[in-house]
XYZ file of C-alpha atoms in Angstrom:
333
model
C 15.187 3.619 -11.719
C 17.362 5.184 -14.317
C 21.148 5.037 -14.319
C 22.843 7.336 -11.862
C 23.627 9.976 -14.475
C 20.138 9.762 -15.938
C 18.566 9.839 -12.489
C 20.261 13.130 -11.606
C 18.939 14.656 -14.820
C 15.412 13.469 -13.966
C 15.180 14.900 -10.456
C 13.636 18.260 -11.505
C 11.012 16.341 -13.497
C 10.303 14.222 -10.428
C 9.160 17.295 -8.510
C 6.521 17.991 -11.122
C 5.517 14.329 -11.340
C 4.981 13.992 -7.610
C 2.665 16.977 -7.569
C 0.616 15.584 -10.434
C -0.282 12.314 -8.677
C -1.609 13.920 -5.496
C 0.709 12.384 -2.912
C 1.283 15.743 -1.282
C -0.735 15.669 1.906
C 0.534 17.601 4.948
C 4.066 17.461 3.513
C 5.108 20.597 5.425
C 4.828 18.652 8.671
C 7.192 15.928 7.504
C 10.938 16.131 8.262
C 13.164 14.937 5.427
C 15.940 12.397 5.826
C 19.382 13.795 4.874
C 19.553 13.740 1.087
C 15.896 12.759 0.661
C 14.374 14.039 -2.578
C 11.256 16.158 -2.418
C 9.528 14.370 -5.286
C 8.881 11.028 -6.960
C 9.370 9.782 -10.533
C 7.293 7.061 -12.134
C 9.069 3.933 -13.338
C 9.183 3.928 -17.135
C 10.066 0.894 -19.258
C 10.182 1.210 -23.050
C 8.500 4.639 -22.780
C 5.518 3.266 -20.830
C 4.791 3.470 -17.079
C 5.044 0.289 -15.017
C 2.021 -1.079 -13.162
C 2.335 -3.960 -10.726
C 0.222 -5.845 -8.217
C 3.289 -5.830 -5.978
C 6.482 -3.839 -5.697
C 9.487 -3.657 -7.999
C 12.910 -5.134 -7.215
C 16.119 -4.123 -8.952
C 19.853 -4.799 -8.986
C 22.751 -3.207 -10.849
C 26.078 -4.580 -12.085
C 28.650 -2.168 -10.575
C 31.115 -2.972 -13.368
C 28.935 -2.186 -16.390
C 26.067 -0.267 -14.728
C 23.635 -2.772 -16.262
C 20.296 -2.545 -14.475
C 17.848 -5.440 -14.152
C 14.374 -4.797 -12.750
C 11.673 -7.385 -11.993
C 8.036 -7.114 -10.991
C 4.732 -8.982 -10.887
C 2.084 -8.140 -13.456
C -0.763 -5.796 -12.625
C -3.556 -7.986 -14.015
C -1.937 -11.442 -13.838
C 0.518 -13.574 -11.843
C 3.275 -13.380 -14.448
C 6.805 -12.138 -13.713
C 8.327 -9.459 -15.920
C 11.853 -8.108 -16.206
C 13.477 -5.203 -17.989
C 17.118 -4.408 -18.757
C 18.137 -0.746 -18.679
C 14.487 0.328 -18.991
C 13.969 -1.600 -22.208
C 10.854 -3.467 -23.260
C 9.404 -5.694 -20.512
C 10.078 -9.414 -20.983
C 7.824 -12.046 -19.455
C 9.718 -14.751 -17.589
C 8.126 -17.969 -18.766
C 7.335 -20.922 -16.538
C 6.684 -18.849 -13.416
C 3.575 -17.737 -11.559
C 3.589 -15.799 -8.304
C 1.131 -14.013 -6.040
C 3.765 -11.592 -4.714
C 6.778 -9.495 -5.647
C 9.763 -11.339 -7.181
C 13.263 -10.242 -6.162
C 16.576 -9.917 -8.001
C 20.179 -9.967 -6.774
C 23.402 -9.204 -8.626
C 25.664 -12.216 -9.158
C 28.869 -11.446 -11.097
C 30.446 -9.888 -14.191
C 32.390 -11.776 -16.837
C 33.621 -10.360 -20.132
C 30.763 -8.393 -21.688
C 28.113 -10.124 -19.599
C 26.330 -9.278 -16.363
C 24.805 -12.073 -14.287
C 21.865 -11.850 -11.890
C 19.585 -14.218 -9.968
C 15.805 -13.761 -9.827
C 13.810 -15.416 -7.025
C 10.073 -15.826 -6.547
C 7.567 -17.538 -4.294
C 5.592 -20.004 -6.387
C 1.833 -20.243 -6.094
C 2.501 -23.538 -4.253
C 4.674 -21.756 -1.653
C 7.997 -23.250 -2.771
C 10.799 -20.850 -3.715
C 12.385 -20.824 -7.171
C 15.248 -18.984 -8.851
C 16.592 -18.386 -12.342
C 20.106 -17.350 -13.385
C 20.016 -14.404 -15.774
C 22.791 -13.527 -18.231
C 22.662 -10.076 -19.833
C 24.986 -9.360 -22.770
C 24.631 -6.130 -24.749
C 21.073 -5.738 -23.402
C 20.145 -9.235 -24.610
C 18.712 -11.429 -21.857
C 19.374 -15.147 -21.519
C 17.522 -16.666 -18.510
C 18.105 -20.199 -17.273
C 15.344 -22.602 -16.332
C 13.716 -22.182 -12.931
C 15.352 -24.155 -10.117
C 13.641 -24.923 -6.822
C 15.554 -23.896 -3.713
C 16.181 -27.253 -1.986
C 15.775 -28.407 1.616
C 12.015 -27.799 1.724
C 12.361 -24.007 1.606
C 8.793 -22.719 1.369
C 6.705 -19.837 2.632
C 3.028 -18.824 2.493
C 2.227 -18.152 -1.150
C 1.150 -14.612 -0.294
C 4.610 -13.699 1.054
C 7.742 -12.853 -0.946
C 11.279 -13.835 -0.015
C 14.269 -11.523 0.433
C 17.810 -12.023 -0.855
C 21.107 -10.173 -0.760
C 24.403 -10.720 -2.565
C 27.421 -11.820 -0.527
C 31.130 -12.090 -1.429
C 32.323 -14.875 -3.758
C 28.945 -15.031 -5.533
C 27.156 -16.082 -2.360
C 23.530 -15.372 -1.499
C 21.585 -15.297 1.741
C 17.856 -15.891 1.423
C 15.438 -14.966 4.213
C 11.788 -15.944 4.437
C 8.931 -16.665 6.807
C 8.206 -20.321 7.367
C 5.125 -21.819 5.806
C 3.946 -23.743 8.862
C 4.939 -21.285 11.592
C 5.654 -17.591 12.041
C 9.401 -18.220 12.457
C 11.837 -16.367 10.203
C 14.466 -18.533 8.481
C 17.640 -17.882 6.529
C 19.634 -20.108 4.201
C 23.026 -19.552 2.564
C 23.917 -20.319 -1.062
C 27.595 -21.035 -1.728
C 28.374 -19.465 -5.086
C 31.597 -21.428 -5.446
C 30.151 -24.942 -5.246
C 26.481 -24.225 -5.977
C 25.187 -25.794 -2.740
C 22.489 -24.505 -0.403
C 22.884 -24.863 3.366
C 20.039 -26.178 5.464
C 17.708 -23.345 6.523
C 17.957 -22.266 10.149
C 15.552 -20.170 12.232
C 16.671 -16.652 13.095
C 16.771 -16.422 16.889
C 13.848 -14.491 18.408
C 12.447 -13.562 14.967
C 8.760 -14.276 14.499
C 6.482 -12.425 12.131
C 3.168 -12.415 10.306
C 4.849 -11.118 7.147
C 8.066 -11.566 5.188
C 11.439 -10.240 6.423
C 14.023 -8.218 4.489
C 17.802 -8.678 4.356
C 20.788 -6.625 3.159
C 24.610 -6.843 3.226
C 26.945 -3.971 4.165
C 30.243 -4.551 2.299
C 32.659 -2.324 4.220
C 31.945 -4.041 7.556
C 31.015 -7.434 6.063
C 27.812 -7.525 8.118
C 24.408 -8.890 7.092
C 21.321 -7.175 8.530
C 17.838 -8.644 8.666
C 14.720 -6.702 9.594
C 11.218 -7.962 10.300
C 7.822 -6.917 11.562
C 7.300 -8.482 14.964
C 4.049 -10.168 15.862
C 3.316 -6.966 17.835
C 3.781 -4.981 14.561
C 6.949 -3.265 15.826
C 10.111 -3.263 13.698
C 13.184 -5.288 14.651
C 16.671 -5.674 13.197
C 19.388 -8.288 13.823
C 22.904 -8.780 12.452
C 25.284 -11.500 11.308
C 28.999 -11.135 10.579
C 29.687 -12.645 7.172
C 31.028 -16.177 7.498
C 29.995 -16.666 11.131
C 26.471 -18.007 10.723
C 25.440 -16.509 14.090
C 22.931 -13.698 14.518
C 23.663 -10.965 17.076
C 22.887 -7.345 17.948
C 19.102 -7.470 17.884
C 17.425 -4.074 18.252
C 13.785 -3.100 18.623
C 12.864 0.147 16.840
C 9.694 1.412 18.513
C 7.664 4.458 17.600
C 6.074 3.183 14.377
C 3.812 0.178 13.871
C 3.677 -1.518 10.477
C 1.202 -3.892 8.866
C 3.505 -5.006 6.036
C 6.960 -6.291 5.157
C 9.712 -3.778 6.032
C 12.541 -2.909 3.631
C 16.262 -2.475 4.266
C 19.238 -1.381 2.167
C 22.770 -0.870 3.449
C 25.055 1.725 1.849
C 28.806 1.086 1.694
C 29.585 3.428 4.599
C 28.540 1.231 7.521
C 25.029 2.632 7.625
C 21.771 2.125 5.791
C 18.051 2.718 5.866
C 14.919 0.850 6.897
C 11.530 1.814 5.456
C 8.048 0.646 6.450
C 4.437 1.296 5.563
C 2.840 2.676 8.704
C -0.134 0.808 10.082
C -3.363 2.721 9.571
C -2.244 5.668 7.424
C -0.278 3.489 4.938
C 2.262 6.325 4.724
C 5.971 5.550 4.496
C 8.324 5.955 7.465
C 12.144 5.961 7.248
C 14.983 5.474 9.718
C 18.771 5.064 9.701
C 20.446 1.927 11.028
C 24.117 1.121 11.618
C 25.740 -2.084 10.427
C 27.564 -2.716 13.699
C 24.744 -1.451 15.931
C 23.313 1.854 16.942
C 19.844 2.658 15.654
C 19.333 6.357 14.890
C 16.590 6.363 17.514
C 13.642 7.786 15.603
C 11.538 7.622 12.462
C 11.033 10.252 9.757
C 7.826 10.464 7.757
C 8.477 10.433 4.010
C 8.165 14.079 3.000
C 5.554 13.722 0.238
C 3.070 11.636 2.214
C 3.149 8.762 -0.295
C 0.307 6.299 0.375
C 1.688 2.829 -0.380
C -0.259 -0.192 -1.573
C 2.387 -2.531 -0.079
C 5.507 -2.323 2.015
C 8.170 -0.468 -0.025
C 11.468 -1.615 -1.545
C 14.876 -0.064 -0.812
C 18.070 -0.355 -2.849
C 21.520 1.139 -2.192
C 24.176 2.090 -4.716
C 27.455 3.171 -3.083
C 26.464 5.756 -0.442
C 22.967 6.530 -1.773
C 19.684 4.791 -0.941
C 16.579 4.825 -3.154
C 13.017 3.839 -2.344
C 10.513 2.223 -4.703
C 6.821 2.007 -3.866
C 3.498 1.240 -5.540
C 0.369 3.375 -5.402
C -3.143 2.084 -4.840
C -3.727 2.214 -8.600
C -0.668 0.019 -9.248
C 1.787 2.602 -10.534
C 5.419 2.059 -9.475
C 7.365 5.163 -8.397
C 10.867 5.883 -7.034
C 12.981 8.584 -5.450
C 16.227 9.074 -3.529
C 15.552 8.516 0.172
C 18.992 8.924 1.841
C 22.478 10.207 1.082
C 25.450 9.360 3.317
């Protein structure tokens, strides 16, 4: 997505773009989420549209507004990244069958720091530390997440940034359908042993997000019955609580979650059967909104979507059947 100022300027164009790609099926019957845009814009890097055999992940430095986006290639297993919509850069030494993910780390001087994670083709999980200075990218080597953290090689992992440069990583186990989480201590560089998330079992990957005002982590997953679940953890406690089942929509893919800084956020799924996108609001401290809203343009998604929140606004990114990556605003609080 473009910077916030640039994104506002692009919204009228997005209405035209959405019409041109024929997403608009039965849109009059779809109820919009508050603040949801009635149109999509294609992701553009270096004046060319992005195509991916996966979804796109992005993170932004709130101090400098530097944007880092990562995705899997459309015709290969390579990982690509782009800074502020510049020319795509292949990340060497990495191959993946699924979407890589990026999380913001910290800001120092003129530099923004990020971490990029991916599931290797052998199922182990790897990460690279990325320094961005004046749009110049300096990635570290790839490091394997320790403690035998691995997942099926057709499933991505999910990460979210925590205070003090921490990270929580969530994934589905390789040898069972249990969901696990593991904490990275940004101060000493150590990873905790992974622990199963109570009552969380799935046939796909989970998704995790952190809500800063309440200091609560939320994790969502597709149950083995294809219904959507969410559970919470207060930062620093290590204990999961407040599990909620969100019936009414079945999904056949990984859900997405992004928490705004107002104690609320959004969950998005690809609906089983139609492959249309469904959206709902979730509270950090509990209290599901109680219903799902069909995305107003009837977007047909190749995979489960991606959500990202900046301040009080949530955006959705999704990939079409032909591999094109698109985005729009999906919620305003």
